[in-house]
Amino acid sequence: MNDAQRGGYAEIDITPWAGVTPDEMLALGAREYPLDRAKAIVQFFAEVSTSLDLDRFMTGFTDNAVLSFNDTADIAGQAAIRQYMAPRFAHFARPGSGFLCRKQLRALNGNLFGVVWVNHWRDPESGHEMRSKGLEYWMMDDSRITRWDAAFNAWAIKPE
């Protein structure tokens, strides 16, 4: 691709048409899950992730749920997902971590949720402030995740 072609792509407007709010855009896909219910489910996961309550977190998954996380092969079933998540929850639960998870619904189409998250914590060993940002798709079944595809990146906030 040459510079002229790149320039042409850069000029393509990908913003929503005028007059549509983010909630109105999301509502276009809210056929199976009303927008308010979908947002409440996302908020539930932000709250239980921040609380680091693994038992409560796992109530949000079907028994046969599948997790695909970054470069990890698919993990199938609640027991396997719990085993995969337990060390992560324990890591963030260390004293002084101050872990906080924020999530926001970004797309809704039938039973497919598109979610973005940002995590904040302090690494107790190094003392560094840490952040991570992830994008995830949830395939929902009866208000619980049956398929969770996620990718994220984490980094240290450098002191000035």
Short mmCIF file of C-alpha atoms in Angstrom, two decimals:
data_model
loop_
_atom_site.label_atom_id
_atom_site.label_comp_id
_atom_site.label_asym_id
_atom_site.label_seq_id
_atom_site.Cartn_x
_atom_site.Cartn_y
_atom_site.Cartn_z
CA MET A 1 0.00 0.00 0.00
CA ASN A 2 1.43 3.40 -0.94
CA ASP A 3 1.11 6.70 0.95
CA ALA A 4 -1.74 7.92 -1.27
CA GLN A 5 -3.76 4.79 -0.51
CA ARG A 6 -3.05 5.15 3.23
CA GLY A 7 -4.17 8.77 3.10
CA GLY A 8 -7.43 7.74 1.46
CA TYR A 9 -8.14 5.25 4.22
CA ALA A 10 -7.29 7.81 6.91
CA GLU A 11 -9.94 10.17 5.54
CA ILE A 12 -12.79 7.66 5.86
CA ASP A 13 -15.16 8.82 8.59
CA ILE A 14 -16.04 5.98 10.96
CA THR A 15 -17.99 8.03 13.52
CA PRO A 16 -21.73 7.43 13.96
CA TRP A 17 -24.07 9.58 11.93
CA ALA A 18 -25.01 12.93 13.46
CA GLY A 19 -27.58 13.00 16.24
CA VAL A 20 -27.06 9.46 17.56
CA THR A 21 -25.95 9.22 21.18
CA PRO A 22 -23.81 6.27 22.38
CA ASP A 23 -26.86 4.82 24.21
CA GLU A 24 -29.00 5.13 21.08
CA MET A 25 -26.26 3.38 19.08
CA LEU A 26 -26.09 0.56 21.65
CA ALA A 27 -29.88 0.25 21.70
CA LEU A 28 -29.86 -0.66 18.00
CA GLY A 29 -28.58 -4.11 18.99
CA ALA A 30 -30.74 -4.53 22.09
CA ARG A 31 -33.18 -7.10 20.78
CA GLU A 32 -32.58 -9.95 23.23
CA TYR A 33 -31.19 -7.94 26.18
CA PRO A 34 -32.63 -4.53 26.95
CA LEU A 35 -29.90 -1.92 27.20
CA ASP A 36 -30.48 -1.32 30.92
CA ARG A 37 -30.24 -5.07 31.67
CA ALA A 38 -27.05 -5.45 29.60
CA LYS A 39 -25.44 -2.50 31.40
CA ALA A 40 -26.46 -3.99 34.77
CA ILE A 41 -24.77 -7.29 33.88
CA VAL A 42 -21.58 -5.47 32.90
CA GLN A 43 -21.72 -3.47 36.14
CA PHE A 44 -22.15 -6.72 38.10
CA PHE A 45 -18.92 -8.07 36.61
CA ALA A 46 -17.05 -4.82 37.33
CA GLU A 47 -18.21 -4.95 40.96
CA VAL A 48 -17.43 -8.63 41.57
CA SER A 49 -14.07 -8.29 39.83
CA THR A 50 -13.19 -5.35 42.10
CA SER A 51 -14.41 -7.25 45.18
CA LEU A 52 -12.23 -10.22 44.15
CA ASP A 53 -15.04 -12.54 45.25
CA LEU A 54 -14.32 -15.53 43.01
CA ASP A 55 -17.43 -17.45 44.13
CA ARG A 56 -19.71 -14.57 43.20
CA PHE A 57 -17.77 -13.94 39.98
CA MET A 58 -18.34 -17.54 38.91
CA THR A 59 -22.13 -17.21 39.32
CA GLY A 60 -21.99 -15.10 36.16
CA PHE A 61 -20.98 -18.09 34.00
CA THR A 62 -22.97 -21.02 32.66
CA ASP A 63 -21.83 -24.50 33.71
CA ASN A 64 -20.47 -25.18 30.21
CA ALA A 65 -18.92 -21.73 29.65
CA VAL A 66 -15.79 -21.39 27.50
CA LEU A 67 -13.01 -18.85 28.10
CA SER A 68 -10.47 -17.76 25.48
CA PHE A 69 -8.03 -15.35 27.13
CA ASN A 70 -5.16 -13.77 25.16
CA ASP A 71 -2.99 -16.61 23.84
CA THR A 72 -4.42 -19.29 26.16
CA ALA A 73 -6.17 -22.23 24.51
CA ASP A 74 -9.92 -22.44 25.15
CA ILE A 75 -10.77 -23.27 28.76
CA ALA A 76 -14.08 -25.13 29.02
CA GLY A 77 -16.38 -25.49 32.01
CA GLN A 78 -16.90 -23.57 35.24
CA ALA A 79 -14.39 -25.65 37.22
CA ALA A 80 -11.61 -25.02 34.69
CA ILE A 81 -12.43 -21.30 34.46
CA ARG A 82 -12.38 -21.05 38.28
CA GLN A 83 -8.99 -22.80 38.36
CA TYR A 84 -7.65 -20.38 35.72
CA MET A 85 -9.01 -17.26 37.44
CA ALA A 86 -8.17 -18.15 41.07
CA PRO A 87 -4.46 -17.19 40.89
CA ARG A 88 -5.36 -13.90 39.20
CA PHE A 89 -7.85 -13.03 41.92
CA ALA A 90 -5.28 -14.02 44.58
CA HIS A 91 -2.63 -11.83 42.90
CA PHE A 92 -4.88 -8.76 42.99
CA ALA A 93 -6.05 -9.51 46.55
CA ARG A 94 -2.56 -9.07 48.04
CA PRO A 95 -2.36 -6.41 50.78
CA GLY A 96 -1.73 -2.95 49.36
CA SER A 97 -2.93 -3.80 45.86
CA GLY A 98 -6.02 -1.55 45.92
CA PHE A 99 -7.37 -3.34 42.86
CA LEU A 100 -10.16 -1.58 40.92
CA CYS A 101 -11.89 -2.88 37.79
CA ARG A 102 -14.00 -0.62 35.61
CA LYS A 103 -16.03 -2.02 32.71
CA GLN A 104 -18.21 -0.40 30.08
CA LEU A 105 -20.60 -1.90 27.56
CA ARG A 106 -19.50 -0.76 24.10
CA ALA A 107 -21.59 -2.96 21.80
CA LEU A 108 -24.77 -5.00 22.07
CA ASN A 109 -26.19 -7.26 19.41
CA GLY A 110 -28.73 -9.86 20.46
CA ASN A 111 -26.92 -11.95 23.05
CA LEU A 112 -23.43 -10.70 22.19
CA PHE A 113 -21.90 -8.03 24.46
CA GLY A 114 -18.79 -6.04 23.55
CA VAL A 115 -17.10 -4.76 26.71
CA VAL A 116 -13.99 -2.69 27.47
CA TRP A 117 -12.31 -2.74 30.85
CA VAL A 118 -9.57 -0.78 32.62
CA ASN A 119 -7.96 -2.15 35.79
CA HIS A 120 -5.93 -0.15 38.31
CA TRP A 121 -3.73 -1.59 41.09
CA ARG A 122 -0.42 -1.22 42.89
CA ASP A 123 2.10 -4.02 42.64
CA PRO A 124 2.97 -4.71 46.29
CA GLU A 125 6.43 -6.04 45.39
CA SER A 126 7.67 -3.22 43.15
CA GLY A 127 5.38 -0.48 44.46
CA HIS A 128 4.54 0.51 40.87
CA GLU A 129 1.08 1.73 39.96
CA MET A 130 -0.24 -0.63 37.32
CA ARG A 131 -2.93 -0.43 34.64
CA SER A 132 -4.43 -2.86 32.19
CA LYS A 133 -6.94 -2.41 29.41
CA GLY A 134 -8.92 -5.20 27.84
CA LEU A 135 -11.52 -5.82 25.21
CA GLU A 136 -13.89 -8.72 25.56
CA TYR A 137 -16.86 -10.30 23.86
CA TRP A 138 -19.42 -12.18 25.92
CA MET A 139 -21.91 -14.59 24.38
CA MET A 140 -24.77 -14.60 26.89
CA ASP A 141 -27.27 -17.28 27.89
CA ASP A 142 -29.93 -16.44 30.48
CA SER A 143 -27.93 -13.42 31.76
CA ARG A 144 -24.76 -15.48 32.24
CA ILE A 145 -21.64 -15.71 30.09
CA THR A 146 -21.45 -18.86 28.01
CA ARG A 147 -18.46 -17.76 25.86
CA TRP A 148 -15.86 -15.18 26.97
CA ASP A 149 -13.24 -14.04 24.46
CA ALA A 150 -10.80 -11.50 25.89
CA ALA A 151 -7.52 -9.80 25.09
CA PHE A 152 -5.67 -7.26 27.21
CA ASN A 153 -2.40 -5.47 27.85
CA ALA A 154 -0.92 -4.38 31.20
CA TRP A 155 1.76 -1.79 32.01
CA ALA A 156 3.42 0.04 34.88
CA ILE A 157 2.83 3.76 35.41
CA LYS A 158 6.31 5.24 35.45
CA PRO A 159 6.99 7.72 38.28
CA GLU A 160 7.99 11.16 37.04
#
